[in-house]
Amino acid sequence: MCEMLVQQRRRPQLARTGKVTDMQLKKDVWRCAIVGASAADIVAAGSLEGWPLTWVPALGSLRYLADPFGLWRHDRLHVFAEWFDYRDATGRIAVSIYDANLCLIDQRVVLREPWHLSYPFVFEAEGETWLMPESFQSGALTLYRAVSFPHRWEAAIRIELDTVPLDATPLHHDGLWWIFYAPAYPVTARLTHLCAAYADRLGGPWHAYSGNPVLVDPLGARPGGAPVRHGGVIHIPLQGCAGTYGAELRLLRIDTLHPDRIAVAPAGVLHAPSGAAPFIDGCHTLAAAGHVTLIDVKRTRLSAVGLAVRPLRPLYRAARAAEPYRW
């Protein structure tokens, strides 16, 4: 997802100069980790420093896992994440399964569509297990229901909002369902605007908050993880993008959440912990998973190979279509 946003800014420069710049050679490589602390404890501390990290295995050259969200089931932690390969630039959803001691049991791709998927927000509600991935290339937000958790999913509900949402983040509060999201259009608002919508049920009908956007911040206002409740107050992680995409996490405190009024205030900034080195160039997801928390951190590298494979993406996509769930 971040790669595609950056490409829109890069292409004109290449067309004008015909030269390859450092910006075009740069590739963000993300890495997911399990933090040995609850999200509430991290918010209270105001930092990711000092907590133990358990790394989710890396995928190798030109591939990564990002946007982790987790759900415990039968003493196993299921970490859902975007599985991305620069060679075809089409994200799919993967799950990494850990036992109670955080030892890896299994990894596999579990959801693939013709369009890009990312930000797989997984949660339980109304007697079902749901997956709400970001899928704006399809022109809509689709809620998937688990047919056989965690490996089989079916498209169940198409959620209609006032615009196609990016990184939709659900929250149940005072009897209502809320979704916080960044608008896909205009393109200039994708990183800087935060909007909200509400409904009585997940299936809708959904109503856009009349005061949208809830927040406009040039430093970043796009959702970056699961809402955190600490001290009776809701905090929403946002992606700070000053200087680079996903540079940091900016916590937003929700002081009032009502269909007639939403009041918010900044509540701190979280940076990639020093213990994550060399992946300390950014951090753009924070997701609670019981007594642990999931994050992703990034390392930015120069990669001539990454640029060279771009013209070959149609071939890679055709090959992937034949084996859509290959790891």
mmCIF file of C-alpha atoms in Angstrom:
data_model
loop_
_atom_site.group_PDB
_atom_site.id
_atom_site.type_symbol
_atom_site.label_atom_id
_atom_site.label_comp_id
_atom_site.label_asym_id
_atom_site.label_seq_id
_atom_site.Cartn_x
_atom_site.Cartn_y
_atom_site.Cartn_z
ATOM 1 C CA MET A 1 0.000 0.000 0.000
ATOM 2 C CA CYS A 2 2.703 2.458 0.963
ATOM 3 C CA GLU A 3 4.671 1.504 -2.161
ATOM 4 C CA MET A 4 1.788 2.397 -4.440
ATOM 5 C CA LEU A 5 1.274 5.763 -2.778
ATOM 6 C CA VAL A 6 4.927 6.630 -3.200
ATOM 7 C CA GLN A 7 4.936 5.582 -6.840
ATOM 8 C CA GLN A 8 2.353 8.222 -7.662
ATOM 9 C CA ARG A 9 4.798 10.885 -6.527
ATOM 10 C CA ARG A 10 7.845 9.333 -8.197
ATOM 11 C CA ARG A 11 6.636 8.766 -11.727
ATOM 12 C CA PRO A 12 6.505 12.402 -12.934
ATOM 13 C CA GLN A 13 10.089 13.061 -11.863
ATOM 14 C CA LEU A 14 11.382 10.078 -13.824
ATOM 15 C CA ALA A 15 9.463 11.190 -16.900
ATOM 16 C CA ARG A 16 10.928 14.714 -16.766
ATOM 17 C CA THR A 17 14.581 13.867 -16.152
ATOM 18 C CA GLY A 18 15.039 10.331 -17.445
ATOM 19 C CA LYS A 19 17.368 9.738 -14.493
ATOM 20 C CA VAL A 20 17.043 7.315 -11.628
ATOM 21 C CA THR A 21 17.084 9.112 -8.277
ATOM 22 C CA ASP A 22 17.777 7.846 -4.762
ATOM 23 C CA MET A 23 14.072 8.309 -4.041
ATOM 24 C CA GLN A 24 13.191 5.868 -6.827
ATOM 25 C CA LEU A 25 15.748 3.341 -5.593
ATOM 26 C CA LYS A 26 14.526 3.423 -2.010
ATOM 27 C CA LYS A 27 12.403 0.535 -0.815
ATOM 28 C CA ASP A 28 10.674 0.266 2.546
ATOM 29 C CA VAL A 29 11.107 -3.179 4.096
ATOM 30 C CA TRP A 30 8.740 -3.761 7.012
ATOM 31 C CA ARG A 31 9.089 -6.270 9.830
ATOM 32 C CA CYS A 32 6.409 -7.336 12.319
ATOM 33 C CA ALA A 33 7.106 -7.963 15.989
ATOM 34 C CA ILE A 34 5.253 -9.096 19.097
ATOM 35 C CA VAL A 35 5.878 -6.743 22.012
ATOM 36 C CA GLY A 36 5.852 -8.296 25.479
ATOM 37 C CA ALA A 37 3.487 -5.713 26.939
ATOM 38 C CA SER A 38 -0.174 -4.831 26.662
ATOM 39 C CA ALA A 39 -1.180 -1.913 24.457
ATOM 40 C CA ALA A 40 -2.574 -0.132 27.526
ATOM 41 C CA ASP A 41 0.819 -0.415 29.266
ATOM 42 C CA ILE A 42 2.568 0.962 26.182
ATOM 43 C CA VAL A 43 0.168 3.901 25.987
ATOM 44 C CA ALA A 44 0.661 4.556 29.707
ATOM 45 C CA ALA A 45 4.450 4.495 29.305
ATOM 46 C CA GLY A 46 4.292 6.640 26.181
ATOM 47 C CA SER A 47 7.060 4.564 24.592
ATOM 48 C CA LEU A 48 7.936 1.273 22.934
ATOM 49 C CA GLU A 49 11.388 1.265 24.519
ATOM 50 C CA GLY A 50 12.465 -1.473 26.903
ATOM 51 C CA TRP A 51 9.846 -4.115 26.138
ATOM 52 C CA PRO A 52 10.944 -7.545 24.863
ATOM 53 C CA LEU A 53 10.383 -8.235 21.156
ATOM 54 C CA THR A 54 9.555 -11.501 19.418
ATOM 55 C CA TRP A 55 10.142 -11.156 15.695
ATOM 56 C CA VAL A 56 7.752 -12.554 13.107
ATOM 57 C CA PRO A 57 10.012 -14.295 10.528
ATOM 58 C CA ALA A 58 11.016 -12.130 7.565
ATOM 59 C CA LEU A 59 9.999 -13.169 4.059
ATOM 60 C CA GLY A 60 13.280 -12.517 2.266
ATOM 61 C CA SER A 61 14.383 -10.272 -0.576
ATOM 62 C CA LEU A 62 11.793 -7.833 -1.975
ATOM 63 C CA ARG A 63 9.043 -9.199 0.293
ATOM 64 C CA TYR A 64 7.735 -8.303 3.727
ATOM 65 C CA LEU A 65 4.924 -8.621 6.260
ATOM 66 C CA ALA A 66 3.299 -5.439 7.615
ATOM 67 C CA ASP A 67 0.091 -4.146 9.247
ATOM 68 C CA PRO A 68 -0.170 -6.858 11.950
ATOM 69 C CA PHE A 69 -3.391 -7.493 13.877
ATOM 70 C CA GLY A 70 -3.937 -10.346 16.303
ATOM 71 C CA LEU A 71 -6.531 -12.587 17.867
ATOM 72 C CA TRP A 72 -6.083 -15.283 20.510
ATOM 73 C CA ARG A 73 -8.005 -18.534 20.016
ATOM 74 C CA HIS A 74 -7.487 -21.758 22.015
ATOM 75 C CA ASP A 75 -4.244 -20.460 23.572
ATOM 76 C CA ARG A 76 -2.839 -19.622 20.156
ATOM 77 C CA LEU A 77 -2.034 -16.164 18.876
ATOM 78 C CA HIS A 78 -3.075 -15.589 15.268
ATOM 79 C CA VAL A 79 -1.165 -12.704 13.706
ATOM 80 C CA PHE A 80 -2.788 -11.483 10.504
ATOM 81 C CA ALA A 81 -0.662 -9.237 8.300
ATOM 82 C CA GLU A 82 -0.261 -7.845 4.821
ATOM 83 C CA TRP A 83 1.974 -10.145 2.727
ATOM 84 C CA PHE A 84 3.652 -7.928 0.119
ATOM 85 C CA ASP A 85 6.026 -8.683 -2.740
ATOM 86 C CA TYR A 86 7.565 -5.771 -4.687
ATOM 87 C CA ARG A 87 7.686 -7.987 -7.763
ATOM 88 C CA ASP A 88 3.905 -7.970 -8.225
ATOM 89 C CA ALA A 89 2.985 -5.116 -5.825
ATOM 90 C CA THR A 90 -0.308 -6.743 -4.882
ATOM 91 C CA GLY A 91 -0.808 -7.386 -1.188
ATOM 92 C CA ARG A 92 -2.541 -10.432 0.174
ATOM 93 C CA ILE A 93 -3.385 -11.472 3.763
ATOM 94 C CA ALA A 94 -1.302 -14.007 5.674
ATOM 95 C CA VAL A 95 -1.535 -15.500 9.146
ATOM 96 C CA SER A 96 1.297 -16.513 11.484
ATOM 97 C CA ILE A 97 0.195 -18.788 14.329
ATOM 98 C CA TYR A 98 2.024 -18.890 17.675
ATOM 99 C CA ASP A 99 1.565 -21.055 20.734
ATOM 100 C CA ALA A 100 1.193 -19.684 24.265
ATOM 101 C CA ASN A 101 4.990 -19.408 24.569
ATOM 102 C CA LEU A 102 5.165 -17.397 21.317
ATOM 103 C CA CYS A 103 6.780 -20.221 19.383
ATOM 104 C CA LEU A 104 5.821 -20.168 15.710
ATOM 105 C CA ILE A 105 3.570 -23.038 14.605
ATOM 106 C CA ASP A 106 2.489 -22.159 11.078
ATOM 107 C CA GLN A 107 2.493 -19.427 8.416
ATOM 108 C CA ARG A 108 0.402 -19.233 5.264
ATOM 109 C CA VAL A 109 -1.517 -16.916 2.942
ATOM 110 C CA VAL A 110 -5.233 -17.043 3.771
ATOM 111 C CA LEU A 111 -6.879 -14.378 1.613
ATOM 112 C CA ARG A 112 -6.118 -13.333 -1.955
ATOM 113 C CA GLU A 113 -8.111 -11.106 -4.310
ATOM 114 C CA PRO A 114 -7.364 -9.640 -7.744
ATOM 115 C CA TRP A 115 -6.820 -6.308 -5.993
ATOM 116 C CA HIS A 116 -4.403 -5.189 -3.281
ATOM 117 C CA LEU A 117 -5.222 -6.172 0.315
ATOM 118 C CA SER A 118 -3.625 -4.862 3.499
ATOM 119 C CA TYR A 119 -4.429 -3.727 7.073
ATOM 120 C CA PRO A 120 -6.285 -6.948 8.080
ATOM 121 C CA PHE A 121 -8.193 -5.821 11.157
ATOM 122 C CA VAL A 122 -9.455 -9.057 12.753
ATOM 123 C CA PHE A 123 -12.084 -9.089 15.512
ATOM 124 C CA GLU A 124 -15.011 -10.962 17.022
ATOM 125 C CA ALA A 125 -18.562 -9.566 17.087
ATOM 126 C CA GLU A 126 -22.178 -10.661 16.791
ATOM 127 C CA GLY A 127 -21.208 -14.305 17.249
ATOM 128 C CA GLU A 128 -18.790 -14.329 14.297
ATOM 129 C CA THR A 129 -15.115 -13.748 13.559
ATOM 130 C CA TRP A 130 -14.521 -10.957 11.066
ATOM 131 C CA LEU A 131 -11.705 -9.652 8.921
ATOM 132 C CA MET A 132 -11.825 -6.064 7.641
ATOM 133 C CA PRO A 133 -8.888 -5.597 5.256
ATOM 134 C CA GLU A 134 -8.173 -2.411 3.368
ATOM 135 C CA SER A 135 -9.212 -3.006 -0.258
ATOM 136 C CA PHE A 136 -9.784 0.406 -1.812
ATOM 137 C CA GLN A 137 -8.661 -0.806 -5.262
ATOM 138 C CA SER A 138 -11.895 -2.813 -5.371
ATOM 139 C CA GLY A 139 -13.847 0.412 -4.896
ATOM 140 C CA ALA A 140 -15.378 -0.651 -1.596
ATOM 141 C CA LEU A 141 -14.830 -1.869 1.954
ATOM 142 C CA THR A 142 -15.663 -5.551 2.347
ATOM 143 C CA LEU A 143 -16.115 -7.364 5.642
ATOM 144 C CA TYR A 144 -15.098 -11.034 5.498
ATOM 145 C CA ARG A 145 -16.558 -13.733 7.741
ATOM 146 C CA ALA A 146 -14.511 -16.710 8.924
ATOM 147 C CA VAL A 147 -15.804 -19.931 7.386
ATOM 148 C CA SER A 148 -13.092 -21.984 9.073
ATOM 149 C CA PHE A 149 -10.880 -19.814 11.264
ATOM 150 C CA PRO A 150 -8.172 -18.834 10.546
ATOM 151 C CA HIS A 151 -7.685 -20.204 7.028
ATOM 152 C CA ARG A 152 -10.980 -19.766 5.133
ATOM 153 C CA TRP A 153 -12.872 -16.505 4.686
ATOM 154 C CA GLU A 154 -15.893 -15.413 2.684
ATOM 155 C CA ALA A 155 -16.920 -11.935 1.606
ATOM 156 C CA ALA A 156 -20.013 -11.242 3.709
ATOM 157 C CA ILE A 157 -20.827 -7.529 3.952
ATOM 158 C CA ARG A 158 -20.114 -4.616 1.636
ATOM 159 C CA ILE A 159 -19.894 -1.479 3.770
ATOM 160 C CA GLU A 160 -20.930 1.688 1.977
ATOM 161 C CA LEU A 161 -19.421 4.916 3.303
ATOM 162 C CA ASP A 162 -19.282 8.464 1.956
ATOM 163 C CA THR A 163 -15.979 7.652 0.242
ATOM 164 C CA VAL A 164 -13.805 4.614 -0.335
ATOM 165 C CA PRO A 165 -11.972 4.177 2.989
ATOM 166 C CA LEU A 166 -8.317 3.496 3.657
ATOM 167 C CA ASP A 167 -7.205 1.542 6.741
ATOM 168 C CA ALA A 168 -10.719 1.275 8.178
ATOM 169 C CA THR A 169 -10.580 0.800 11.949
ATOM 170 C CA PRO A 170 -13.726 -0.473 13.717
ATOM 171 C CA LEU A 171 -14.703 0.291 17.298
ATOM 172 C CA HIS A 172 -17.779 -0.585 19.360
ATOM 173 C CA HIS A 173 -18.687 2.140 21.867
ATOM 174 C CA ASP A 174 -21.863 2.951 23.809
ATOM 175 C CA GLY A 175 -24.031 0.655 21.712
ATOM 176 C CA LEU A 176 -22.816 1.897 18.324
ATOM 177 C CA TRP A 177 -20.305 0.642 15.802
ATOM 178 C CA TRP A 178 -17.802 3.183 14.583
ATOM 179 C CA ILE A 179 -15.299 3.092 11.750
ATOM 180 C CA PHE A 180 -12.393 5.527 11.601
ATOM 181 C CA TYR A 181 -10.701 5.809 8.216
ATOM 182 C CA ALA A 182 -8.744 7.959 5.813
ATOM 183 C CA PRO A 183 -10.493 8.913 2.558
ATOM 184 C CA ALA A 184 -9.040 7.463 -0.645
ATOM 185 C CA TYR A 185 -10.060 10.619 -2.502
ATOM 186 C CA PRO A 186 -8.849 13.218 -2.976
ATOM 187 C CA VAL A 187 -5.418 11.613 -3.095
ATOM 188 C CA THR A 188 -3.939 14.541 -1.154
ATOM 189 C CA ALA A 189 -6.098 13.588 1.865
ATOM 190 C CA ARG A 190 -4.964 9.963 2.140
ATOM 191 C CA LEU A 191 -2.336 10.583 4.788
ATOM 192 C CA THR A 192 -3.622 13.766 6.411
ATOM 193 C CA HIS A 193 -7.392 13.364 6.951
ATOM 194 C CA LEU A 194 -9.255 11.241 9.503
ATOM 195 C CA CYS A 195 -12.968 10.560 9.034
ATOM 196 C CA ALA A 196 -15.586 8.597 10.967
ATOM 197 C CA ALA A 197 -18.867 6.788 10.361
ATOM 198 C CA TYR A 198 -21.300 4.978 12.682
ATOM 199 C CA ALA A 199 -24.039 2.329 12.586
ATOM 200 C CA ASP A 200 -26.258 0.318 14.915
ATOM 201 C CA ARG A 201 -24.973 -2.934 13.404
ATOM 202 C CA LEU A 202 -21.931 -4.008 11.428
ATOM 203 C CA GLY A 203 -24.144 -4.588 8.415
ATOM 204 C CA GLY A 204 -25.280 -0.983 8.500
ATOM 205 C CA PRO A 205 -26.722 1.230 7.302
ATOM 206 C CA TRP A 206 -23.641 3.355 7.931
ATOM 207 C CA HIS A 207 -23.814 7.117 8.418
ATOM 208 C CA ALA A 208 -20.896 9.444 7.811
ATOM 209 C CA TYR A 209 -20.186 11.732 10.754
ATOM 210 C CA SER A 210 -21.558 15.148 9.827
ATOM 211 C CA GLY A 211 -18.397 16.887 11.046
ATOM 212 C CA ASN A 212 -15.996 14.948 8.805
ATOM 213 C CA PRO A 213 -13.094 15.168 8.654
ATOM 214 C CA VAL A 214 -12.599 14.558 12.371
ATOM 215 C CA LEU A 215 -8.966 15.625 12.055
ATOM 216 C CA VAL A 216 -6.737 17.235 9.457
ATOM 217 C CA ASP A 217 -3.036 17.105 10.275
ATOM 218 C CA PRO A 218 -0.212 17.563 7.756
ATOM 219 C CA LEU A 219 1.989 15.376 10.002
ATOM 220 C CA GLY A 220 -0.372 12.433 9.537
ATOM 221 C CA ALA A 221 -3.927 11.415 10.441
ATOM 222 C CA ARG A 222 -4.431 8.010 8.818
ATOM 223 C CA PRO A 223 -5.334 5.129 11.184
ATOM 224 C CA GLY A 224 -2.410 2.981 12.294
ATOM 225 C CA GLY A 225 -3.798 0.142 14.381
ATOM 226 C CA ALA A 226 -6.452 -0.949 16.843
ATOM 227 C CA PRO A 227 -8.072 1.473 19.315
ATOM 228 C CA VAL A 228 -6.613 1.206 22.819
ATOM 229 C CA ARG A 229 -8.619 1.731 25.995
ATOM 230 C CA HIS A 230 -6.523 3.071 28.859
ATOM 231 C CA GLY A 231 -7.893 4.603 32.033
ATOM 232 C CA GLY A 232 -11.386 4.595 30.587
ATOM 233 C CA VAL A 233 -10.234 6.655 27.582
ATOM 234 C CA ILE A 234 -10.017 5.525 23.958
ATOM 235 C CA HIS A 235 -6.781 6.161 22.057
ATOM 236 C CA ILE A 236 -6.480 5.636 18.306
ATOM 237 C CA PRO A 237 -3.020 5.132 16.778
ATOM 238 C CA LEU A 238 -2.438 7.289 13.701
ATOM 239 C CA GLN A 239 0.363 7.095 11.168
ATOM 240 C CA GLY A 240 2.780 9.997 11.410
ATOM 241 C CA CYS A 241 4.378 10.606 8.024
ATOM 242 C CA ALA A 242 6.722 13.546 8.555
ATOM 243 C CA GLY A 243 9.771 12.976 6.363
ATOM 244 C CA THR A 244 8.843 9.429 5.357
ATOM 245 C CA TYR A 245 5.774 7.225 5.079
ATOM 246 C CA GLY A 246 5.002 5.581 8.434
ATOM 247 C CA ALA A 247 7.704 7.448 10.332
ATOM 248 C CA GLU A 248 5.991 7.135 13.716
ATOM 249 C CA LEU A 249 2.748 6.475 15.542
ATOM 250 C CA ARG A 250 0.785 9.460 16.827
ATOM 251 C CA LEU A 251 -1.742 8.663 19.552
ATOM 252 C CA LEU A 252 -5.089 10.427 19.326
ATOM 253 C CA ARG A 253 -7.266 10.626 22.454
ATOM 254 C CA ILE A 254 -11.043 10.458 21.950
ATOM 255 C CA ASP A 255 -12.637 12.776 24.509
ATOM 256 C CA THR A 256 -16.160 12.690 23.045
ATOM 257 C CA LEU A 257 -17.608 10.107 20.664
ATOM 258 C CA HIS A 258 -21.228 10.734 19.706
ATOM 259 C CA PRO A 259 -23.045 11.000 16.368
ATOM 260 C CA ASP A 260 -23.535 14.713 17.065
ATOM 261 C CA ARG A 261 -20.019 15.471 18.282
ATOM 262 C CA ILE A 262 -16.533 14.028 18.218
ATOM 263 C CA ALA A 263 -13.770 15.696 20.202
ATOM 264 C CA VAL A 264 -10.149 14.557 19.948
ATOM 265 C CA ALA A 265 -6.757 15.620 21.253
ATOM 266 C CA PRO A 266 -3.129 14.539 20.643
ATOM 267 C CA ALA A 267 -1.821 12.137 23.299
ATOM 268 C CA GLY A 268 1.790 11.329 22.462
ATOM 269 C CA VAL A 269 4.097 9.842 19.851
ATOM 270 C CA LEU A 270 5.578 6.349 19.625
ATOM 271 C CA HIS A 271 8.791 5.656 17.698
ATOM 272 C CA ALA A 272 10.339 2.376 16.611
ATOM 273 C CA PRO A 273 12.243 1.046 19.637
ATOM 274 C CA SER A 274 16.035 1.073 19.501
ATOM 275 C CA GLY A 275 15.967 -2.672 20.149
ATOM 276 C CA ALA A 276 14.411 -3.133 16.702
ATOM 277 C CA ALA A 277 17.594 -1.956 14.931
ATOM 278 C CA PRO A 278 18.204 -1.855 12.009
ATOM 279 C CA PHE A 279 14.424 -1.555 11.563
ATOM 280 C CA ILE A 280 14.166 1.894 13.114
ATOM 281 C CA ASP A 281 13.246 4.073 10.118
ATOM 282 C CA GLY A 282 9.528 3.924 10.869
ATOM 283 C CA CYS A 283 6.684 2.359 12.848
ATOM 284 C CA HIS A 284 3.098 2.531 11.594
ATOM 285 C CA THR A 285 0.966 -0.144 13.310
ATOM 286 C CA LEU A 286 0.066 -0.734 16.962
ATOM 287 C CA ALA A 287 -2.496 -3.473 17.654
ATOM 288 C CA ALA A 288 -3.495 -4.936 20.998
ATOM 289 C CA ALA A 289 -3.610 -8.724 21.333
ATOM 290 C CA GLY A 290 -4.405 -9.501 24.952
ATOM 291 C CA HIS A 291 -1.289 -9.291 27.123
ATOM 292 C CA VAL A 292 0.947 -8.614 24.100
ATOM 293 C CA THR A 293 0.950 -5.990 21.360
ATOM 294 C CA LEU A 294 1.753 -6.185 17.663
ATOM 295 C CA ILE A 295 3.816 -3.570 15.850
ATOM 296 C CA ASP A 296 5.573 -3.192 12.542
ATOM 297 C CA VAL A 297 8.829 -1.312 12.000
ATOM 298 C CA LYS A 298 10.723 -0.539 8.839
ATOM 299 C CA ARG A 299 14.137 -0.261 7.298
ATOM 300 C CA THR A 300 14.607 1.830 4.169
ATOM 301 C CA ARG A 301 17.175 0.491 1.707
ATOM 302 C CA LEU A 302 18.447 1.348 -1.770
ATOM 303 C CA SER A 303 17.524 -1.423 -4.174
ATOM 304 C CA ALA A 304 18.336 -1.336 -7.891
ATOM 305 C CA VAL A 305 16.745 -4.778 -8.184
ATOM 306 C CA GLY A 306 13.509 -3.446 -6.702
ATOM 307 C CA LEU A 307 13.333 -0.788 -9.398
ATOM 308 C CA ALA A 308 14.325 -3.203 -12.162
ATOM 309 C CA VAL A 309 11.448 -5.610 -11.447
ATOM 310 C CA ARG A 310 8.740 -2.974 -11.895
ATOM 311 C CA PRO A 311 8.393 -3.485 -15.687
ATOM 312 C CA LEU A 312 8.057 -7.231 -15.057
ATOM 313 C CA ARG A 313 5.122 -6.943 -12.646
ATOM 314 C CA PRO A 314 2.471 -8.123 -15.138
ATOM 315 C CA LEU A 315 4.426 -11.364 -15.586
ATOM 316 C CA TYR A 316 4.782 -11.867 -11.841
ATOM 317 C CA ARG A 317 1.069 -11.205 -11.337
ATOM 318 C CA ALA A 318 0.169 -13.788 -13.971
ATOM 319 C CA ALA A 319 2.421 -16.342 -12.283
ATOM 320 C CA ARG A 320 0.909 -15.569 -8.878
ATOM 321 C CA ALA A 321 -2.614 -15.989 -10.270
ATOM 322 C CA ALA A 322 -1.762 -19.617 -10.979
ATOM 323 C CA GLU A 323 -0.613 -20.148 -7.367
ATOM 324 C CA PRO A 324 -2.515 -17.510 -5.395
ATOM 325 C CA TYR A 325 -1.790 -18.957 -1.941
ATOM 326 C CA ARG A 326 1.843 -19.894 -2.401
ATOM 327 C CA TRP A 327 4.011 -18.572 0.462
#
